[in-house]
Short mmCIF file of C-alpha atoms in Angstrom, two decimals:
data_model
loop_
_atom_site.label_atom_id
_atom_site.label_comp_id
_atom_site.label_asym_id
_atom_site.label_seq_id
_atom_site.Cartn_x
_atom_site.Cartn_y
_atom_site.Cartn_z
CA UNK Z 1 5.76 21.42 41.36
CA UNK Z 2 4.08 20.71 44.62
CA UNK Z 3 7.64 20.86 46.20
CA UNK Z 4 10.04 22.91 44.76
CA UNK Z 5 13.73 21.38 46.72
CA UNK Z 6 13.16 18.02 45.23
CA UNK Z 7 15.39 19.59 42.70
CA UNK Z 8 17.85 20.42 45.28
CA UNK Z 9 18.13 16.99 46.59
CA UNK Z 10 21.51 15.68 44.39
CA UNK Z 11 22.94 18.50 45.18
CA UNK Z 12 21.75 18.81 48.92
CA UNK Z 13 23.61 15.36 49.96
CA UNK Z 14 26.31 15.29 47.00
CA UNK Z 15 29.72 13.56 48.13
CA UNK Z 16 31.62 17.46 47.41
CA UNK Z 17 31.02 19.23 50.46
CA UNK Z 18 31.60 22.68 48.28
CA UNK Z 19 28.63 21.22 46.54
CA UNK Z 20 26.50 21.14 49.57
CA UNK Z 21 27.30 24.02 50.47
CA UNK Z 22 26.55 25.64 47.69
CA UNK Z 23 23.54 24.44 47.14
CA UNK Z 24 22.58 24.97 51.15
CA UNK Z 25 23.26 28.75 50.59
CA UNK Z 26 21.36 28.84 47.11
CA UNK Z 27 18.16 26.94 48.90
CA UNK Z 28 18.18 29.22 51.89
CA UNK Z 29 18.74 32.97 50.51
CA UNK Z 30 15.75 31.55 47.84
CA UNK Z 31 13.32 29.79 50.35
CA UNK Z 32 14.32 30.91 53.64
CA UNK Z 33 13.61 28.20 56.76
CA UNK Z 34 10.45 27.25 55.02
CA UNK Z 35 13.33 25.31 53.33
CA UNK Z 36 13.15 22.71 56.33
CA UNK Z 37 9.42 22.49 56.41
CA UNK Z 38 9.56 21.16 52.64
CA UNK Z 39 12.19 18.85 52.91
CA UNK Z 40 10.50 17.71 56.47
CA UNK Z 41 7.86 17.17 54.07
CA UNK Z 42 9.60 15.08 51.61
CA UNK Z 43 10.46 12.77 55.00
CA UNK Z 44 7.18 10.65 53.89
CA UNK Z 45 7.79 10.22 50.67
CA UNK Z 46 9.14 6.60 50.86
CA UNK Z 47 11.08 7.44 47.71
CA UNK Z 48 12.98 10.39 48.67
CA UNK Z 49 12.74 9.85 52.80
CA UNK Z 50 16.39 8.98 53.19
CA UNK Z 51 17.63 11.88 50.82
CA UNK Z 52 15.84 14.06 52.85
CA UNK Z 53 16.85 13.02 55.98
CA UNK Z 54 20.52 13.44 54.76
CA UNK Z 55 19.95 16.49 53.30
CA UNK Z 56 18.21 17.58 56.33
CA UNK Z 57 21.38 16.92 58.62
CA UNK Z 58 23.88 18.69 55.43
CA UNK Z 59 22.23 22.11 55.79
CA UNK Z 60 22.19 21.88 59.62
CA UNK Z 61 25.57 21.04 59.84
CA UNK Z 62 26.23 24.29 56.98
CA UNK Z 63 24.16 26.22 58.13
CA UNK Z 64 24.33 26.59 61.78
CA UNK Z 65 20.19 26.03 62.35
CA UNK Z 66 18.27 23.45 64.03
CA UNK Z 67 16.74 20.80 62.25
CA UNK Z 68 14.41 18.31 63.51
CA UNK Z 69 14.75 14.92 61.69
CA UNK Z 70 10.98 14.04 61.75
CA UNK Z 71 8.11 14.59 59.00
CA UNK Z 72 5.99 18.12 59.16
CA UNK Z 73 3.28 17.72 61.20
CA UNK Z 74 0.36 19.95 61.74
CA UNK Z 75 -1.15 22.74 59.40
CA UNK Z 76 1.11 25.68 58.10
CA UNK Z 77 -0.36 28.43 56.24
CA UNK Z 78 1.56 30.19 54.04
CA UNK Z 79 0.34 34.00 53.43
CA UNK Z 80 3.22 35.87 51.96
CA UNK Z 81 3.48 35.31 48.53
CA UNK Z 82 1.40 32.92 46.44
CA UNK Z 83 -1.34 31.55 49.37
CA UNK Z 84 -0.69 28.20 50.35
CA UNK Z 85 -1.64 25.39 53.15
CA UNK Z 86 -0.17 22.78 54.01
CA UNK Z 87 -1.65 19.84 56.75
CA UNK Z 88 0.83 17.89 57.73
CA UNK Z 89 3.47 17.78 54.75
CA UNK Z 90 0.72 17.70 51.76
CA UNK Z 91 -0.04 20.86 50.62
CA UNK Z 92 -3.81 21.72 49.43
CA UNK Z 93 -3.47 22.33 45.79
CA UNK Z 94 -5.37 24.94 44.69
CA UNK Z 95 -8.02 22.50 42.43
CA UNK Z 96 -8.97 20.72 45.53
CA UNK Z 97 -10.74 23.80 47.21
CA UNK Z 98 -13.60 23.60 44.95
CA UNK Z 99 -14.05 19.62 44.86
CA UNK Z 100 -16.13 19.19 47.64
CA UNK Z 101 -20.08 19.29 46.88
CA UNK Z 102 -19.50 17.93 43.73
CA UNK Z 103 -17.72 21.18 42.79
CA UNK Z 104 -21.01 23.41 43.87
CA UNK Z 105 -19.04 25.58 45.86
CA UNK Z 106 -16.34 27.68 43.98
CA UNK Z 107 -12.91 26.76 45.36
CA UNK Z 108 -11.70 30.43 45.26
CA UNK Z 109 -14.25 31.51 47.42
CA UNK Z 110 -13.96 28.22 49.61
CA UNK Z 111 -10.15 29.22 49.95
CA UNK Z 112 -10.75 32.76 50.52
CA UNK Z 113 -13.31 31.83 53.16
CA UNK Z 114 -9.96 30.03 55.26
CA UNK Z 115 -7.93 32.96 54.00
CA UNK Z 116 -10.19 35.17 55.81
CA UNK Z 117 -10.40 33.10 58.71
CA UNK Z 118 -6.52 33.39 59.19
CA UNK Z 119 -6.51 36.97 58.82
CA UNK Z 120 -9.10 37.50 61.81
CA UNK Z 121 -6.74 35.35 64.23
CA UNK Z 122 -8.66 34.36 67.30
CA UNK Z 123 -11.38 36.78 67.70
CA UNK Z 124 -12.74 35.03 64.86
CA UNK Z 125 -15.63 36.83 62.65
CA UNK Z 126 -19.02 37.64 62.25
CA UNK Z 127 -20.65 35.89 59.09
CA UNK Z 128 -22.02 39.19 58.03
CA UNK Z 129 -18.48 40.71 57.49
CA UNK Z 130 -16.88 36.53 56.04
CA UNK Z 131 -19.89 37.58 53.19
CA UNK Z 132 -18.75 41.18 52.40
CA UNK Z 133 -15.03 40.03 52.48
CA UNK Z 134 -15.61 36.53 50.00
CA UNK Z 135 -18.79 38.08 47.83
CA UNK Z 136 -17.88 41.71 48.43
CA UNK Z 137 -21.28 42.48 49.37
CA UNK Z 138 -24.22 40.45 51.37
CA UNK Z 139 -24.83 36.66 50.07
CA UNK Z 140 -27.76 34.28 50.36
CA UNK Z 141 -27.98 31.90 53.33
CA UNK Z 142 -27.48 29.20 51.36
CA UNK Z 143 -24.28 29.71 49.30
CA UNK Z 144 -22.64 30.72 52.65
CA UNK Z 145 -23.35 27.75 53.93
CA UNK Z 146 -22.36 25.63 51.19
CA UNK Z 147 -19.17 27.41 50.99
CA UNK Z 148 -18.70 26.65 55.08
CA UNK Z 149 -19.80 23.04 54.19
CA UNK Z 150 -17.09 22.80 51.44
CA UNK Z 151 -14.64 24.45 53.75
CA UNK Z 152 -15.11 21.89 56.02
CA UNK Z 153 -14.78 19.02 53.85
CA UNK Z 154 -11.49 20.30 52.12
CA UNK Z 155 -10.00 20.20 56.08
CA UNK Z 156 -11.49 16.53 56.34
CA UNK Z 157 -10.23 15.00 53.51
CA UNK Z 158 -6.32 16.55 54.15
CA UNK Z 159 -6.49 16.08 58.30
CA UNK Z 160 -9.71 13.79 59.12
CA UNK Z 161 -12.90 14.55 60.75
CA UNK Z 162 -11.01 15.44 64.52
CA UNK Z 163 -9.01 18.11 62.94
CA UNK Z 164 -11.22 19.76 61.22
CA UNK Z 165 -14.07 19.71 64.01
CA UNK Z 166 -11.24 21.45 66.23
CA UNK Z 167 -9.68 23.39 64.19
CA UNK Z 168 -13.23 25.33 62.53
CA UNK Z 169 -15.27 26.32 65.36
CA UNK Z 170 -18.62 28.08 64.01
CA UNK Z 171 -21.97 28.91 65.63
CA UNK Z 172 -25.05 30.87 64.32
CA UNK Z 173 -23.37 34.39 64.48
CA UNK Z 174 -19.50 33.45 64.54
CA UNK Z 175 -17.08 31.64 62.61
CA UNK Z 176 -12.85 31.22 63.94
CA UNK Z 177 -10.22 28.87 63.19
CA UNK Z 178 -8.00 27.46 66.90
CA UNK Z 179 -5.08 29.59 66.94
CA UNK Z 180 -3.58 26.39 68.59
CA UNK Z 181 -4.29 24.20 65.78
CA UNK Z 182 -2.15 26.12 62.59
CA UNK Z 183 0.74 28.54 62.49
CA UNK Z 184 1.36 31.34 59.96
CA UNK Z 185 4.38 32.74 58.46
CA UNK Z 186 2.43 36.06 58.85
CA UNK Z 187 2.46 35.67 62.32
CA UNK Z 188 5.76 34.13 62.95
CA UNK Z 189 7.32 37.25 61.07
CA UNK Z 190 5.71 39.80 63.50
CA UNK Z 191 6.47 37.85 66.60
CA UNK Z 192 10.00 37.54 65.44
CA UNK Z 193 10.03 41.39 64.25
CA UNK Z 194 8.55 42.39 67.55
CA UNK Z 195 11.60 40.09 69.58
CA UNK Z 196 14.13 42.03 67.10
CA UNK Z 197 12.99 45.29 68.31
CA UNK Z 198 12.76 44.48 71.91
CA UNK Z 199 16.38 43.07 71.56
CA UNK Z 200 17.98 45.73 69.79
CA UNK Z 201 16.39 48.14 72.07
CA UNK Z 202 17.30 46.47 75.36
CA UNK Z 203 21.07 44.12 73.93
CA UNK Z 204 21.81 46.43 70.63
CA UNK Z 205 21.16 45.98 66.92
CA UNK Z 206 24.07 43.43 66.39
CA UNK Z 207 22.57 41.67 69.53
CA UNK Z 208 19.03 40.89 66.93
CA UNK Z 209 20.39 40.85 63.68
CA UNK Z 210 19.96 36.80 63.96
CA UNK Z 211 15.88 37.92 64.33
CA UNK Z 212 16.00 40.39 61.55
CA UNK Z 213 17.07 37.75 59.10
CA UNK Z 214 14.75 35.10 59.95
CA UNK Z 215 12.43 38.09 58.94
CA UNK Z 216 13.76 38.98 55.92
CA UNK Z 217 14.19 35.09 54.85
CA UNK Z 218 10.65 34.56 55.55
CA UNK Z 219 9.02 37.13 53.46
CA UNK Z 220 7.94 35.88 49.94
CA UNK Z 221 5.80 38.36 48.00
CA UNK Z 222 2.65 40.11 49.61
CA UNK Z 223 0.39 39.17 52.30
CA UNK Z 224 -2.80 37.09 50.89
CA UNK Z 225 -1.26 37.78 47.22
CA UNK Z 226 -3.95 35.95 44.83
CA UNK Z 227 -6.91 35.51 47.25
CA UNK Z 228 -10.23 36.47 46.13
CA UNK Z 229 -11.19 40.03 48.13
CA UNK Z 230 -7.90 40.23 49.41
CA UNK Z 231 -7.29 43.57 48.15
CA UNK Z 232 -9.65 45.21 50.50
CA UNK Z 233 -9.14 43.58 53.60
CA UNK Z 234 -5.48 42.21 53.47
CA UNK Z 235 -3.92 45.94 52.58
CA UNK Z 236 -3.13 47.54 56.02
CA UNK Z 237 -1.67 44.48 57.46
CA UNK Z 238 0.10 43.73 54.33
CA UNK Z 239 1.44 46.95 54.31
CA UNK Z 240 2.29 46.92 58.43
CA UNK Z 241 4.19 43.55 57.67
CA UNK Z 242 6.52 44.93 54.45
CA UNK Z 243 7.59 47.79 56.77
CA UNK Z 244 8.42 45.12 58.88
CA UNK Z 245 10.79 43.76 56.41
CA UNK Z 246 12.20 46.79 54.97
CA UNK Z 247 13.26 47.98 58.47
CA UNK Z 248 14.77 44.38 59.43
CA UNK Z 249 16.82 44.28 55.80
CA UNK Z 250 17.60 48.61 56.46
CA UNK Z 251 19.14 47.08 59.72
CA UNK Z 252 20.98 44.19 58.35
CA UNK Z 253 22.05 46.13 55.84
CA UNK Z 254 23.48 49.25 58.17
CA UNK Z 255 25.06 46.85 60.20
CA UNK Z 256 26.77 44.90 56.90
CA UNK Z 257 28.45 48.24 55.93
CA UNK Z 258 29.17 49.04 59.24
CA UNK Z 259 31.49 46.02 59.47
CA UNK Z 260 33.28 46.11 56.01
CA UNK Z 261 30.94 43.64 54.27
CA UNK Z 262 29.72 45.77 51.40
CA UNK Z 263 29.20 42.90 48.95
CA UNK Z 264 26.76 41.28 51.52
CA UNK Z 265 24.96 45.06 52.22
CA UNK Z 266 24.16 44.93 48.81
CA UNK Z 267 22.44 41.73 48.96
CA UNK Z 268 20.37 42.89 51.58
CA UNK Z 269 19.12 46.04 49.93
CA UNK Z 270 18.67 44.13 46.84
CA UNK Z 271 16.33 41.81 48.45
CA UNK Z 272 14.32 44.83 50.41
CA UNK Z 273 14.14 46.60 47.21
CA UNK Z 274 12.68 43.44 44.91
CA UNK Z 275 10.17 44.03 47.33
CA UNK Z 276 9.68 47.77 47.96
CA UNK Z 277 11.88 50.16 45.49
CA UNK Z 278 10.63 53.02 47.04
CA UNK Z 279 12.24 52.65 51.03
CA UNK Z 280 14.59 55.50 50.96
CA UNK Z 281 16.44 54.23 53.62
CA UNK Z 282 17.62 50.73 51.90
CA UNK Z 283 18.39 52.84 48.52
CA UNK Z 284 20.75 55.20 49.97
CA UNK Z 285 22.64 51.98 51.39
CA UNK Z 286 23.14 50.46 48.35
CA UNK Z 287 24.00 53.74 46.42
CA UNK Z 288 26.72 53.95 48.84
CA UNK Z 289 27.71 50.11 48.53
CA UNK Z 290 27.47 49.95 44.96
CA UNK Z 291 29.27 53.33 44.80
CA UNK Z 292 32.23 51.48 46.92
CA UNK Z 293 32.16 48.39 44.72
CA UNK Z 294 32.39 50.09 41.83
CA UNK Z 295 28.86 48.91 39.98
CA UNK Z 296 27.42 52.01 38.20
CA UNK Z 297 25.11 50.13 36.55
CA UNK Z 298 23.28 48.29 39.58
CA UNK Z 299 22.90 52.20 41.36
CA UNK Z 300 21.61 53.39 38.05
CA UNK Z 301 19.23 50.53 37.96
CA UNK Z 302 17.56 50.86 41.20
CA UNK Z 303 17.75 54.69 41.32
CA UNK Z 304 15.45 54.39 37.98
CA UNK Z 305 13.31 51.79 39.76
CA UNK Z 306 12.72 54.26 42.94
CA UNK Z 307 11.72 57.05 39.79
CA UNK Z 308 9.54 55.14 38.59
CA UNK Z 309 7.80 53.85 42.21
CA UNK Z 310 7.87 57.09 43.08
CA UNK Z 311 6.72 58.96 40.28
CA UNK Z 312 9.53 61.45 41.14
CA UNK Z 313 11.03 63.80 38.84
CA UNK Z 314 14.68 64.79 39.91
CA UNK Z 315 15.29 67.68 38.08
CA UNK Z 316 12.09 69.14 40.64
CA UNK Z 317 12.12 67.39 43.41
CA UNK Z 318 15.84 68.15 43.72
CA UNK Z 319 15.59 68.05 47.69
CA UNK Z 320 14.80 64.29 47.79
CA UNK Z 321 17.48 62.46 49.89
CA UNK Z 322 17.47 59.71 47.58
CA UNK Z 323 18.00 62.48 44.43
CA UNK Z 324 20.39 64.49 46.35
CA UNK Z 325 22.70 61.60 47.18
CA UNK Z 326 22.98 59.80 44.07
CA UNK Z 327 23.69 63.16 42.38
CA UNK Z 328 26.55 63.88 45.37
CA UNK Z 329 27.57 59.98 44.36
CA UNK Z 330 27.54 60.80 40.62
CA UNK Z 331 29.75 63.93 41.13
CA UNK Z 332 32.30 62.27 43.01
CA UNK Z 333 32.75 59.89 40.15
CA UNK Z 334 32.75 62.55 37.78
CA UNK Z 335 35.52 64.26 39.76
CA UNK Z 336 37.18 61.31 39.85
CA UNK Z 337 37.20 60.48 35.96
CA UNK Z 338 38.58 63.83 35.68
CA UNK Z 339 41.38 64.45 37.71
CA UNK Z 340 42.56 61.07 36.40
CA UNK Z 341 41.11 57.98 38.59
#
């Protein structure tokens, strides 16, 4: 489905406010506020436009954030999790990368090629190093440049000739995308993770927990997930941006227990840990939440899952903070069970 909250619409601007609610909180902890830009993009759909628009002004009203009551505009690409783009509120489906050229260029490659493009930010690229990170190696002249060509074409036939002349710039040695032209939720999340940490450092943690959700909500799955090449040249700034996210949901989550919520501390760390089993930090917050609550079964669970990540053995590696508190956990129970509750 080319937009997944169509299915959230009935519920979205039902006449049982419970209902929206409900649904508001469902659509949000599942999409984050990419939730807006889809149903922004259902606003020119002639169909579904005044759904949306109601459903639009529901979840503000719920949920506290800002809405803007007008149709996406612009191009939005989407890096964590499966790799998507999206010019104005159509989405480039992944068969239409590779019809350009009568289907001569492969659309993998083609999308890699943009994929790439994104990743290098302004500076832009050399096409020596756009071959080795599409082909893996060197490539002849002319498959780069039908691959370039195709490129092209896939950005004029979703945003017209003017976009894409502005938005790909390209000479003999260099090839860039305007930074002005597209946002990323890659970059969003580490401008918004960088304004969490200058906030907590200068106003407190509680003062940027606001930022450290919107980071947590907007991380899907791993950076350039699916691209061709990816592997290679996506892994130390995929890897920069999860630590990102497992620090923001360690903070969320410290501050949760802090104040008494212990059902919604466990949420957090469940959500880190989907992600990332093995951040020692989150674990030992939701041993100790799940230990509070009373769920043996959801500590055993993801103190297997961190095993397993880990490749740790317990019975050796008895010193590991995560082994040494769930066994100090465990014991407590068992003293528990035995002097009678």
């Amino acid at each position: 489905m080319s937009n997944p909250v169509i299915l959230y619409l009935p519920l979205l601007v039902h006449s049982d406010v419970a209902v929206q609610r409900q649904a508001t909180t469902i659509l949000l902890t599942h999409y984050g506020n990419r939730a807006l830009t889809y149903l922004r993009r259902l606003l020119d759909d002639p169909e579904l436009a005044d759904q949306a628009r109601l459903a639009l002004k529901n979840v503000g009203e719920i949920s506290g954030l800002r809405v803007e009551l007008r149709p996406f505009r612009g191009v939005y690409v989407r890096c964590l999790g499966d790799f998507q783009v999206f010019i104005d509120s159509r989405m480039i489906r992944p068969d239409e990368w590779g019809q350009s050229e009568g289907g001569k260029a492969g659309g993998r490659k083609v999308q890699s090629m943009f994929a790439y493009l994104v990743h290098c930010g302004v500076e832009g690229v050399t096409r020596g190093e756009i071959a080795e990170a599409v082909w893996g190696s060197t490539t002849s002249a002319s498959s780069f440049a039908r691959t370039l060509t195709a490129l092209r074409q896939v950005l004029q036939q979703h945003g017209g000739e003017e976009l894409a002349a502005s938005l790909l710039y390209t000479d003999r040695q260099r090839c860039a995308l305007n930074p002005d032209l597209y946002q990323s939720d890659a970059d969003l999340l580490e401008r918004t993770f960088d304004l969490a940490t200058r906030t907590a450092n200068t106003q407190g943690v509680e003062a940027a927990l606001s930022f450290y959700q919107y980071v947590l909500d907007l991380y899907d799955g791993p950076y350039m997930e699916g691209v061709v090449g990816a592997q290679e040249w996506a892994a130390e700034r995929g890897a920069r941006l999860l630590s990102n996210v497992v620090l923001a949901g360690e903070r969320l989550a410290s501050a949760a227990l802090h104040n008494g919520q212990v059902e919604q501390c466990l949420q957090y760390c469940q959500r880190v840990l989907a992600h990332e089993p093995r951040a020692v930090g989150v674990l030992s917050l939701l041993l100790r939440a799940g230990h509070r609550l009373g769920l043996p079964a959801e500590i055993q669970r993801a103190y297997q899952r961190y095993l397993a990540a880990t490749g740790i053995n317990p019975r050796r590696k008895r010193d590991d903070p995560v082994v040494k508190l769930y066994r100090k956990l465990s014991e407590s129970v068992e003293d528990r069970s035995s002097n009678g509750g």
